[in-house]
Amino acid sequence: MLQALLAGVASIKAQQTRINVIGNNLANVITVALKGSRVTFKDMIAQTMRGASGPTGTRGGQNALQFGLGVLVAGTDVNNEQGSLNATNRPTDIAVQGNGYLIVGNGSRMLYTRDGAFDLDANGDLVHRSTGEKLLGWSADADGVIDTSAPVTAASSIRIPIGQLSAVQVTTKVEFAGNLNANALPADEWQTQFAVYDTLGGKHDLQMRLFNRVANPTGAGVPAGAISAWSWEVTEPPSATVIGTSDGATPTGEPLYFDANGRLLNTSAVQGVTVAASNAPAFTFNLNFSDVNQLASETQVQASSQNGYPPGSLQGLAIGADGEILGLFTNGITRSLGRIAMAVFSNPAGLQISGSNTWRMTDNSGIPVIGTAATGGRGTLNAGFLEQSNIDIGSEFTDLIVTQRGFQANTRVVTTVEEMMQELRNMRR
């Protein structure tokens, strides 16, 4: 009877462990990205009263005579299945869809998490709300170039200095679009204005002149099929100094040659213009006339776009599915600020819970394989979303009932054994 008593006590202890796990699951049903756990049991060592014997010529075989001594907790398993995604519309919230973990650190050690609830602190670092740990990854250089081959350490935080970072972009090309009148006379011309920006963001207002229409041009450099040509010239008011031209002794480009269909023939020609800025280095940009036609209609040519910008400050950010963080500047520039690192493990179930929705590496989890999202088996990142817990309330309540019944049944075993032992003690009377 003592064995039955001890088996009942062991089962009560095991059921207590299971109820603890179920209670923790239900308590964290709305915890961001929490992975539910389960308890598995194993039978305790069995006591062998008689070993098994094989059959002989005169007697059949007999099985072993054994009975168990109770139950033990075999372990707790983590359910790493994907949780559903919930839209938060916060640009610093990140949901991992697929395999992998975000990496956070405090400068001395790294932790791993699926909880993508981050905020910007006073220094512009992306900080994990639960722990204050910094999100780790690769930072871009001044030109927006990211070296994802560099190692990620506990100090590899990503800084987003909203309002503190400025950016300019020098003009390197200006595109024109429109029509040049195919019936224009040699004396006809067209003028238009456009603006470009130097390396310091200074604005330069320039004037373009299209003139000297020539029918059936001849000479060196004229492409085959050309039936007309237009000259161009760029000046900088108010001095009207010519800074780029297709004419003269030192042209910076070619005339515009058109075929019988009104299409520009020399679209690949480099039409260069150099601006000598007073407070900044001189800079050169190219003119692109590939969207200019020559048809029998009035002349109307304008600058359609240019890629320079005045100074602007960082006002926001956007995170892509591959983890790239783009800075949004007030002048319209978007520039890469960094890229979020992710880690995958050969055995994610071997990670150890360290609290506050974070995990740490163990000998059985394997070492983290760190890289970028959407590569190497890593999942994608969804900005403006958070992953929900994967706990199934229905399953948890079912397990809760089963555990309660198991606990009650084993308390009855203990009570029954105690009553039987009491009857033995009463035999002396």
PDB file of C-alpha atoms in Angstrom, residues 14-304:
ATOM      1  CA  ALA A  14       2.985  16.303 -11.270  1.00  0.00           C
ATOM      2  CA  GLN A  15      -0.555  17.627 -11.675  1.00  0.00           C
ATOM      3  CA  GLN A  16       0.426  20.685  -9.660  1.00  0.00           C
ATOM      4  CA  THR A  17       3.220  21.369 -12.142  1.00  0.00           C
ATOM      5  CA  ARG A  18       0.798  20.965 -15.029  1.00  0.00           C
ATOM      6  CA  ILE A  19      -1.733  23.329 -13.462  1.00  0.00           C
ATOM      7  CA  ASN A  20       1.073  25.874 -12.989  1.00  0.00           C
ATOM      8  CA  VAL A  21       1.903  25.741 -16.706  1.00  0.00           C
ATOM      9  CA  ILE A  22      -1.754  25.973 -17.731  1.00  0.00           C
ATOM     10  CA  GLY A  23      -2.243  28.925 -15.387  1.00  0.00           C
ATOM     11  CA  ASN A  24       0.760  30.685 -16.872  1.00  0.00           C
ATOM     12  CA  ASN A  25      -0.550  30.101 -20.400  1.00  0.00           C
ATOM     13  CA  LEU A  26      -3.961  31.534 -19.557  1.00  0.00           C
ATOM     14  CA  ALA A  27      -2.410  34.467 -17.698  1.00  0.00           C
ATOM     15  CA  ASN A  28      -0.399  35.352 -20.821  1.00  0.00           C
ATOM     16  CA  VAL A  29      -3.112  34.817 -23.405  1.00  0.00           C
ATOM     17  CA  ILE A  30      -2.815  38.478 -24.508  1.00  0.00           C
ATOM     18  CA  THR A  31       0.946  38.821 -23.995  1.00  0.00           C
ATOM     19  CA  VAL A  32       2.677  39.909 -27.201  1.00  0.00           C
ATOM     20  CA  ALA A  33       4.234  36.998 -29.127  1.00  0.00           C
ATOM     21  CA  LEU A  34       4.133  34.637 -26.137  1.00  0.00           C
ATOM     22  CA  LYS A  35       4.553  30.973 -27.000  1.00  0.00           C
ATOM     23  CA  GLY A  36       2.443  28.545 -25.005  1.00  0.00           C
ATOM     24  CA  SER A  37       3.974  25.634 -23.084  1.00  0.00           C
ATOM     25  CA  ARG A  38       2.799  22.145 -22.224  1.00  0.00           C
ATOM     26  CA  VAL A  39       3.844  19.541 -19.656  1.00  0.00           C
ATOM     27  CA  THR A  40       4.677  15.962 -20.562  1.00  0.00           C
ATOM     28  CA  PHE A  41       4.738  13.149 -17.997  1.00  0.00           C
ATOM     29  CA  LYS A  42       6.706   9.928 -17.760  1.00  0.00           C
ATOM     30  CA  ASP A  43       6.193   6.901 -15.546  1.00  0.00           C
ATOM     31  CA  MET A  44       8.520   6.430 -12.624  1.00  0.00           C
ATOM     32  CA  ILE A  45      10.728   3.379 -12.381  1.00  0.00           C
ATOM     33  CA  ALA A  46       8.767   0.137 -12.119  1.00  0.00           C
ATOM     34  CA  GLN A  47       9.338  -2.410  -9.363  1.00  0.00           C
ATOM     35  CA  THR A  48       9.949  -5.885 -10.755  1.00  0.00           C
ATOM     36  CA  MET A  49       8.590  -8.733  -8.651  1.00  0.00           C
ATOM     37  CA  ARG A  50       9.432 -11.423 -11.162  1.00  0.00           C
ATOM     38  CA  GLY A  51      11.361 -11.314 -14.404  1.00  0.00           C
ATOM     39  CA  ALA A  52      10.068 -12.586 -17.724  1.00  0.00           C
ATOM     40  CA  SER A  53      10.832 -16.189 -18.759  1.00  0.00           C
ATOM     41  CA  GLY A  54      10.744 -17.716 -22.196  1.00  0.00           C
ATOM     42  CA  PRO A  55       8.794 -20.788 -23.213  1.00  0.00           C
ATOM     43  CA  THR A  56      10.305 -24.260 -22.870  1.00  0.00           C
ATOM     44  CA  GLY A  57       9.365 -27.617 -24.278  1.00  0.00           C
ATOM     45  CA  THR A  58       7.062 -28.348 -21.333  1.00  0.00           C
ATOM     46  CA  ARG A  59       5.963 -24.927 -20.139  1.00  0.00           C
ATOM     47  CA  GLY A  60       4.901 -21.698 -21.757  1.00  0.00           C
ATOM     48  CA  GLY A  61       6.656 -18.358 -21.272  1.00  0.00           C
ATOM     49  CA  GLN A  62       5.693 -15.899 -18.544  1.00  0.00           C
ATOM     50  CA  ASN A  63       5.699 -12.158 -18.636  1.00  0.00           C
ATOM     51  CA  ALA A  64       7.449 -10.063 -16.060  1.00  0.00           C
ATOM     52  CA  LEU A  65       5.542  -9.166 -12.923  1.00  0.00           C
ATOM     53  CA  GLN A  66       5.949  -5.417 -12.437  1.00  0.00           C
ATOM     54  CA  PHE A  67       4.041  -2.454 -11.120  1.00  0.00           C
ATOM     55  CA  GLY A  68       4.825   1.212 -11.420  1.00  0.00           C
ATOM     56  CA  LEU A  69       5.799   3.533  -8.611  1.00  0.00           C
ATOM     57  CA  GLY A  70       4.170   6.707  -9.850  1.00  0.00           C
ATOM     58  CA  VAL A  71       4.665   9.517 -12.355  1.00  0.00           C
ATOM     59  CA  LEU A  72       7.265  12.219 -12.949  1.00  0.00           C
ATOM     60  CA  VAL A  73       7.318  15.397 -15.018  1.00  0.00           C
ATOM     61  CA  ALA A  74       9.292  14.581 -18.169  1.00  0.00           C
ATOM     62  CA  GLY A  75       9.623  18.177 -19.302  1.00  0.00           C
ATOM     63  CA  THR A  76       7.919  21.285 -20.574  1.00  0.00           C
ATOM     64  CA  ASP A  77       7.697  21.866 -24.322  1.00  0.00           C
ATOM     65  CA  VAL A  78       7.272  25.246 -26.022  1.00  0.00           C
ATOM     66  CA  ASN A  79       4.850  25.584 -28.916  1.00  0.00           C
ATOM     67  CA  ASN A  80       6.755  27.712 -31.446  1.00  0.00           C
ATOM     68  CA  GLU A  81       3.915  27.931 -33.963  1.00  0.00           C
ATOM     69  CA  GLN A  82       3.176  31.329 -35.534  1.00  0.00           C
ATOM     70  CA  GLY A  83       0.804  33.620 -33.677  1.00  0.00           C
ATOM     71  CA  SER A  84      -1.720  35.791 -35.492  1.00  0.00           C
ATOM     72  CA  LEU A  85      -0.762  39.365 -36.430  1.00  0.00           C
ATOM     73  CA  ASN A  86      -2.568  42.371 -35.016  1.00  0.00           C
ATOM     74  CA  ALA A  87      -2.402  45.789 -36.715  1.00  0.00           C
ATOM     75  CA  THR A  88      -1.226  48.612 -34.438  1.00  0.00           C
ATOM     76  CA  ASN A  89      -0.344  51.240 -37.098  1.00  0.00           C
ATOM     77  CA  ARG A  90       2.748  52.201 -35.084  1.00  0.00           C
ATOM     78  CA  PRO A  91       5.799  52.394 -37.387  1.00  0.00           C
ATOM     79  CA  THR A  92       8.121  51.088 -34.648  1.00  0.00           C
ATOM     80  CA  ASP A  93       6.056  47.946 -33.974  1.00  0.00           C
ATOM     81  CA  ILE A  94       7.455  44.895 -35.765  1.00  0.00           C
ATOM     82  CA  ALA A  95       5.888  41.462 -36.199  1.00  0.00           C
ATOM     83  CA  VAL A  96       7.999  38.507 -37.300  1.00  0.00           C
ATOM     84  CA  GLN A  97       6.214  36.282 -39.787  1.00  0.00           C
ATOM     85  CA  GLY A  98       8.023  32.987 -40.141  1.00  0.00           C
ATOM     86  CA  ASN A  99      11.154  31.693 -38.453  1.00  0.00           C
ATOM     87  CA  GLY A 100      13.601  33.728 -36.435  1.00  0.00           C
ATOM     88  CA  TYR A 101      13.999  36.126 -33.570  1.00  0.00           C
ATOM     89  CA  LEU A 102      14.763  39.814 -33.216  1.00  0.00           C
ATOM     90  CA  ILE A 103      17.938  40.551 -31.264  1.00  0.00           C
ATOM     91  CA  VAL A 104      18.165  43.009 -28.367  1.00  0.00           C
ATOM     92  CA  GLY A 105      21.132  43.910 -26.192  1.00  0.00           C
ATOM     93  CA  ASN A 106      22.373  46.193 -23.452  1.00  0.00           C
ATOM     94  CA  GLY A 107      25.993  46.459 -24.552  1.00  0.00           C
ATOM     95  CA  SER A 108      27.197  43.400 -22.654  1.00  0.00           C
ATOM     96  CA  ARG A 109      24.943  40.513 -23.716  1.00  0.00           C
ATOM     97  CA  MET A 110      22.327  39.663 -26.316  1.00  0.00           C
ATOM     98  CA  LEU A 111      18.801  38.326 -25.882  1.00  0.00           C
ATOM     99  CA  TYR A 112      16.295  37.090 -28.453  1.00  0.00           C
ATOM    100  CA  THR A 113      12.624  37.955 -28.760  1.00  0.00           C
ATOM    101  CA  ARG A 114       9.551  37.712 -30.962  1.00  0.00           C
ATOM    102  CA  ASP A 115       8.048  40.701 -29.166  1.00  0.00           C
ATOM    103  CA  GLY A 116       8.390  43.540 -31.678  1.00  0.00           C
ATOM    104  CA  ALA A 117       6.996  46.326 -29.490  1.00  0.00           C
ATOM    105  CA  PHE A 118       9.697  49.017 -29.811  1.00  0.00           C
ATOM    106  CA  ASP A 119       9.868  52.738 -29.136  1.00  0.00           C
ATOM    107  CA  LEU A 120      12.374  55.500 -29.834  1.00  0.00           C
ATOM    108  CA  ASP A 121      14.138  56.808 -26.727  1.00  0.00           C
ATOM    109  CA  ALA A 122      15.640  60.273 -26.174  1.00  0.00           C
ATOM    110  CA  ASN A 123      18.837  59.261 -27.993  1.00  0.00           C
ATOM    111  CA  GLY A 124      16.953  57.957 -31.019  1.00  0.00           C
ATOM    112  CA  ASP A 125      17.626  54.270 -30.281  1.00  0.00           C
ATOM    113  CA  LEU A 126      14.952  51.669 -30.988  1.00  0.00           C
ATOM    114  CA  VAL A 127      14.247  50.280 -27.519  1.00  0.00           C
ATOM    115  CA  HIS A 128      12.330  47.165 -26.473  1.00  0.00           C
ATOM    116  CA  ARG A 129       9.385  48.356 -24.387  1.00  0.00           C
ATOM    117  CA  SER A 130       9.436  45.382 -22.019  1.00  0.00           C
ATOM    118  CA  THR A 131      13.101  45.550 -21.046  1.00  0.00           C
ATOM    119  CA  GLY A 132      14.630  48.803 -22.313  1.00  0.00           C
ATOM    120  CA  GLU A 133      17.101  46.716 -24.345  1.00  0.00           C
ATOM    121  CA  LYS A 134      18.186  48.177 -27.689  1.00  0.00           C
ATOM    122  CA  LEU A 135      17.282  46.612 -31.021  1.00  0.00           C
ATOM    123  CA  LEU A 136      20.411  45.332 -32.770  1.00  0.00           C
ATOM    124  CA  GLY A 137      21.396  45.376 -36.422  1.00  0.00           C
ATOM    125  CA  TRP A 138      23.576  47.263 -38.877  1.00  0.00           C
ATOM    126  CA  SER A 139      23.732  51.063 -39.157  1.00  0.00           C
ATOM    127  CA  ALA A 140      24.156  52.806 -42.514  1.00  0.00           C
ATOM    128  CA  ASP A 141      27.006  55.190 -43.263  1.00  0.00           C
ATOM    129  CA  ALA A 142      26.556  58.833 -44.296  1.00  0.00           C
ATOM    130  CA  ASP A 143      25.719  57.733 -47.862  1.00  0.00           C
ATOM    131  CA  GLY A 144      23.098  55.206 -46.762  1.00  0.00           C
ATOM    132  CA  VAL A 145      25.302  52.156 -47.459  1.00  0.00           C
ATOM    133  CA  ILE A 146      24.848  49.159 -45.117  1.00  0.00           C
ATOM    134  CA  ASP A 147      27.499  46.474 -44.597  1.00  0.00           C
ATOM    135  CA  THR A 148      25.465  43.438 -43.534  1.00  0.00           C
ATOM    136  CA  SER A 149      28.627  41.288 -43.536  1.00  0.00           C
ATOM    137  CA  ALA A 150      29.869  43.066 -40.394  1.00  0.00           C
ATOM    138  CA  PRO A 151      29.415  41.100 -37.138  1.00  0.00           C
ATOM    139  CA  VAL A 152      26.503  42.004 -34.870  1.00  0.00           C
ATOM    140  CA  THR A 153      27.537  42.553 -31.263  1.00  0.00           C
ATOM    141  CA  ALA A 154      25.692  43.502 -28.086  1.00  0.00           C
ATOM    142  CA  ALA A 155      26.549  47.137 -28.875  1.00  0.00           C
ATOM    143  CA  SER A 156      25.255  47.133 -32.480  1.00  0.00           C
ATOM    144  CA  SER A 157      22.217  49.297 -31.780  1.00  0.00           C
ATOM    145  CA  ILE A 158      20.372  51.202 -34.509  1.00  0.00           C
ATOM    146  CA  ARG A 159      19.881  54.933 -33.978  1.00  0.00           C
ATOM    147  CA  ILE A 160      17.071  56.937 -35.602  1.00  0.00           C
ATOM    148  CA  PRO A 161      17.727  60.585 -34.591  1.00  0.00           C
ATOM    149  CA  ILE A 162      14.371  62.148 -35.469  1.00  0.00           C
ATOM    150  CA  GLY A 163      14.788  65.919 -35.963  1.00  0.00           C
ATOM    151  CA  GLN A 164      18.546  65.711 -35.409  1.00  0.00           C
ATOM    152  CA  LEU A 165      19.732  64.319 -38.744  1.00  0.00           C
ATOM    153  CA  SER A 166      19.814  66.485 -41.865  1.00  0.00           C
ATOM    154  CA  ALA A 167      20.331  65.481 -45.474  1.00  0.00           C
ATOM    155  CA  VAL A 168      20.843  67.199 -48.816  1.00  0.00           C
ATOM    156  CA  GLN A 169      21.236  65.802 -52.300  1.00  0.00           C
ATOM    157  CA  VAL A 170      23.211  67.462 -55.062  1.00  0.00           C
ATOM    158  CA  THR A 171      21.643  67.513 -58.525  1.00  0.00           C
ATOM    159  CA  THR A 172      23.255  65.045 -60.915  1.00  0.00           C
ATOM    160  CA  LYS A 173      20.644  64.976 -63.681  1.00  0.00           C
ATOM    161  CA  VAL A 174      17.761  67.037 -65.023  1.00  0.00           C
ATOM    162  CA  GLU A 175      15.153  65.508 -67.321  1.00  0.00           C
ATOM    163  CA  PHE A 176      13.196  67.489 -69.909  1.00  0.00           C
ATOM    164  CA  ALA A 177       9.975  66.577 -71.670  1.00  0.00           C
ATOM    165  CA  GLY A 178       7.819  68.187 -74.354  1.00  0.00           C
ATOM    166  CA  ASN A 179       7.806  69.052 -78.035  1.00  0.00           C
ATOM    167  CA  LEU A 180       9.916  71.124 -80.411  1.00  0.00           C
ATOM    168  CA  ASN A 181       8.012  72.514 -83.398  1.00  0.00           C
ATOM    169  CA  ALA A 182       8.985  70.601 -86.547  1.00  0.00           C
ATOM    170  CA  ASN A 183       8.026  73.686 -88.610  1.00  0.00           C
ATOM    171  CA  ALA A 184      10.164  76.126 -86.626  1.00  0.00           C
ATOM    172  CA  LEU A 185      12.373  78.567 -88.487  1.00  0.00           C
ATOM    173  CA  PRO A 186      16.123  78.829 -87.834  1.00  0.00           C
ATOM    174  CA  ALA A 187      15.547  82.085 -85.966  1.00  0.00           C
ATOM    175  CA  ASP A 188      12.896  80.631 -83.659  1.00  0.00           C
ATOM    176  CA  GLU A 189      13.877  79.754 -80.076  1.00  0.00           C
ATOM    177  CA  TRP A 190      12.382  78.581 -76.804  1.00  0.00           C
ATOM    178  CA  GLN A 191      13.392  79.461 -73.247  1.00  0.00           C
ATOM    179  CA  THR A 192      12.500  77.768 -69.972  1.00  0.00           C
ATOM    180  CA  GLN A 193      13.685  78.001 -66.362  1.00  0.00           C
ATOM    181  CA  PHE A 194      14.601  75.250 -63.899  1.00  0.00           C
ATOM    182  CA  ALA A 195      16.360  74.897 -60.531  1.00  0.00           C
ATOM    183  CA  VAL A 196      19.210  72.682 -59.327  1.00  0.00           C
ATOM    184  CA  TYR A 197      20.910  72.220 -55.932  1.00  0.00           C
ATOM    185  CA  ASP A 198      24.602  72.184 -54.956  1.00  0.00           C
ATOM    186  CA  THR A 199      26.343  69.932 -52.412  1.00  0.00           C
ATOM    187  CA  LEU A 200      25.241  72.182 -49.522  1.00  0.00           C
ATOM    188  CA  GLY A 201      21.637  72.303 -50.672  1.00  0.00           C
ATOM    189  CA  GLY A 202      21.908  75.779 -52.160  1.00  0.00           C
ATOM    190  CA  LYS A 203      19.412  76.496 -54.913  1.00  0.00           C
ATOM    191  CA  HIS A 204      20.544  77.676 -58.366  1.00  0.00           C
ATOM    192  CA  ASP A 205      17.973  79.039 -60.827  1.00  0.00           C
ATOM    193  CA  LEU A 206      19.094  78.369 -64.402  1.00  0.00           C
ATOM    194  CA  GLN A 207      17.733  79.176 -67.851  1.00  0.00           C
ATOM    195  CA  MET A 208      17.596  76.822 -70.818  1.00  0.00           C
ATOM    196  CA  ARG A 209      17.505  78.122 -74.415  1.00  0.00           C
ATOM    197  CA  LEU A 210      16.661  75.879 -77.406  1.00  0.00           C
ATOM    198  CA  PHE A 211      17.489  77.583 -80.704  1.00  0.00           C
ATOM    199  CA  ASN A 212      19.033  77.379 -84.192  1.00  0.00           C
ATOM    200  CA  ARG A 213      16.866  74.735 -85.811  1.00  0.00           C
ATOM    201  CA  VAL A 214      18.806  73.271 -88.749  1.00  0.00           C
ATOM    202  CA  ALA A 215      17.139  71.157 -91.435  1.00  0.00           C
ATOM    203  CA  ASN A 216      19.068  68.231 -92.919  1.00  0.00           C
ATOM    204  CA  PRO A 217      22.216  68.710 -90.782  1.00  0.00           C
ATOM    205  CA  THR A 218      25.523  67.445 -92.158  1.00  0.00           C
ATOM    206  CA  GLY A 219      29.030  67.016 -90.880  1.00  0.00           C
ATOM    207  CA  ALA A 220      30.946  64.908 -88.406  1.00  0.00           C
ATOM    208  CA  GLY A 221      28.942  63.463 -85.529  1.00  0.00           C
ATOM    209  CA  VAL A 222      25.532  63.724 -87.217  1.00  0.00           C
ATOM    210  CA  PRO A 223      23.709  60.385 -86.728  1.00  0.00           C
ATOM    211  CA  ALA A 224      22.255  58.562 -89.703  1.00  0.00           C
ATOM    212  CA  GLY A 225      18.635  59.427 -90.420  1.00  0.00           C
ATOM    213  CA  ALA A 226      18.764  62.912 -88.857  1.00  0.00           C
ATOM    214  CA  ILE A 227      16.506  65.382 -90.708  1.00  0.00           C
ATOM    215  CA  SER A 228      16.873  68.280 -88.259  1.00  0.00           C
ATOM    216  CA  ALA A 229      18.901  69.518 -85.312  1.00  0.00           C
ATOM    217  CA  TRP A 230      18.389  71.942 -82.415  1.00  0.00           C
ATOM    218  CA  SER A 231      21.077  73.664 -80.388  1.00  0.00           C
ATOM    219  CA  TRP A 232      20.762  74.204 -76.631  1.00  0.00           C
ATOM    220  CA  GLU A 233      22.357  76.517 -74.116  1.00  0.00           C
ATOM    221  CA  VAL A 234      22.180  76.843 -70.299  1.00  0.00           C
ATOM    222  CA  THR A 235      22.926  80.135 -68.531  1.00  0.00           C
ATOM    223  CA  GLU A 236      22.843  81.246 -64.896  1.00  0.00           C
ATOM    224  CA  PRO A 237      21.100  84.567 -64.260  1.00  0.00           C
ATOM    225  CA  PRO A 238      21.642  87.387 -63.626  1.00  0.00           C
ATOM    226  CA  SER A 239      25.061  87.362 -65.305  1.00  0.00           C
ATOM    227  CA  ALA A 240      23.771  85.187 -68.180  1.00  0.00           C
ATOM    228  CA  THR A 241      27.090  83.322 -68.179  1.00  0.00           C
ATOM    229  CA  VAL A 242      26.933  80.256 -70.428  1.00  0.00           C
ATOM    230  CA  ILE A 243      27.666  77.177 -68.293  1.00  0.00           C
ATOM    231  CA  GLY A 244      26.604  74.492 -70.778  1.00  0.00           C
ATOM    232  CA  THR A 245      26.076  74.451 -74.553  1.00  0.00           C
ATOM    233  CA  SER A 246      26.060  72.336 -77.671  1.00  0.00           C
ATOM    234  CA  ASP A 247      27.673  75.137 -79.730  1.00  0.00           C
ATOM    235  CA  GLY A 248      30.835  77.168 -79.607  1.00  0.00           C
ATOM    236  CA  ALA A 249      34.494  76.280 -79.404  1.00  0.00           C
ATOM    237  CA  THR A 250      34.170  74.160 -76.240  1.00  0.00           C
ATOM    238  CA  PRO A 251      30.742  72.512 -76.256  1.00  0.00           C
ATOM    239  CA  THR A 252      29.689  70.422 -73.254  1.00  0.00           C
ATOM    240  CA  GLY A 253      27.288  68.298 -75.260  1.00  0.00           C
ATOM    241  CA  GLU A 254      25.764  67.601 -78.661  1.00  0.00           C
ATOM    242  CA  PRO A 255      22.895  69.236 -80.545  1.00  0.00           C
ATOM    243  CA  LEU A 256      19.559  67.427 -80.448  1.00  0.00           C
ATOM    244  CA  TYR A 257      19.106  65.365 -83.640  1.00  0.00           C
ATOM    245  CA  PHE A 258      15.628  64.172 -84.712  1.00  0.00           C
ATOM    246  CA  ASP A 259      14.560  61.634 -87.347  1.00  0.00           C
ATOM    247  CA  ALA A 260      11.605  61.766 -89.731  1.00  0.00           C
ATOM    248  CA  ASN A 261       9.289  60.355 -87.041  1.00  0.00           C
ATOM    249  CA  GLY A 262      10.129  63.146 -84.631  1.00  0.00           C
ATOM    250  CA  ARG A 263      12.172  60.928 -82.323  1.00  0.00           C
ATOM    251  CA  LEU A 264      15.421  62.022 -80.703  1.00  0.00           C
ATOM    252  CA  LEU A 265      18.308  60.021 -82.159  1.00  0.00           C
ATOM    253  CA  ASN A 266      21.166  60.753 -79.751  1.00  0.00           C
ATOM    254  CA  THR A 267      19.403  59.823 -76.488  1.00  0.00           C
ATOM    255  CA  SER A 268      22.604  58.400 -75.027  1.00  0.00           C
ATOM    256  CA  ALA A 269      24.654  61.547 -75.555  1.00  0.00           C
ATOM    257  CA  VAL A 270      26.089  63.089 -72.360  1.00  0.00           C
ATOM    258  CA  GLN A 271      24.876  66.682 -72.141  1.00  0.00           C
ATOM    259  CA  GLY A 272      26.918  68.108 -69.267  1.00  0.00           C
ATOM    260  CA  VAL A 273      26.508  71.364 -67.349  1.00  0.00           C
ATOM    261  CA  THR A 274      28.872  72.589 -64.618  1.00  0.00           C
ATOM    262  CA  VAL A 275      27.758  75.122 -62.002  1.00  0.00           C
ATOM    263  CA  ALA A 276      30.357  77.096 -60.064  1.00  0.00           C
ATOM    264  CA  ALA A 277      28.691  77.604 -56.666  1.00  0.00           C
ATOM    265  CA  SER A 278      29.980  80.490 -54.545  1.00  0.00           C
ATOM    266  CA  ASN A 279      29.766  78.828 -51.099  1.00  0.00           C
ATOM    267  CA  ALA A 280      30.059  75.207 -52.202  1.00  0.00           C
ATOM    268  CA  PRO A 281      32.210  73.134 -54.558  1.00  0.00           C
ATOM    269  CA  ALA A 282      31.406  73.271 -58.262  1.00  0.00           C
ATOM    270  CA  PHE A 283      29.150  70.451 -59.387  1.00  0.00           C
ATOM    271  CA  THR A 284      28.223  68.920 -62.731  1.00  0.00           C
ATOM    272  CA  PHE A 285      24.882  67.506 -63.815  1.00  0.00           C
ATOM    273  CA  ASN A 286      23.650  65.929 -67.038  1.00  0.00           C
ATOM    274  CA  LEU A 287      20.666  66.920 -69.178  1.00  0.00           C
ATOM    275  CA  ASN A 288      18.329  64.200 -70.411  1.00  0.00           C
ATOM    276  CA  PHE A 289      16.225  65.078 -73.482  1.00  0.00           C
ATOM    277  CA  SER A 290      14.999  61.537 -74.239  1.00  0.00           C
ATOM    278  CA  ASP A 291      11.348  62.559 -73.626  1.00  0.00           C
ATOM    279  CA  VAL A 292      11.515  65.488 -76.054  1.00  0.00           C
ATOM    280  CA  ASN A 293       9.946  64.974 -79.510  1.00  0.00           C
ATOM    281  CA  GLN A 294       9.842  67.052 -82.695  1.00  0.00           C
ATOM    282  CA  LEU A 295       6.313  67.131 -84.097  1.00  0.00           C
ATOM    283  CA  ALA A 296       4.308  69.614 -86.143  1.00  0.00           C
ATOM    284  CA  SER A 297       2.959  71.365 -83.069  1.00  0.00           C
ATOM    285  CA  GLU A 298       3.891  74.407 -81.044  1.00  0.00           C
ATOM    286  CA  THR A 299       7.055  74.241 -78.966  1.00  0.00           C
ATOM    287  CA  GLN A 300       6.532  73.426 -75.285  1.00  0.00           C
ATOM    288  CA  VAL A 301       9.540  72.010 -73.399  1.00  0.00           C
ATOM    289  CA  GLN A 302       9.888  72.036 -69.600  1.00  0.00           C
ATOM    290  CA  ALA A 303      12.083  70.397 -66.979  1.00  0.00           C
ATOM    291  CA  SER A 304      10.059  67.364 -65.822  1.00  0.00           C
TER     292      SER A 304
END
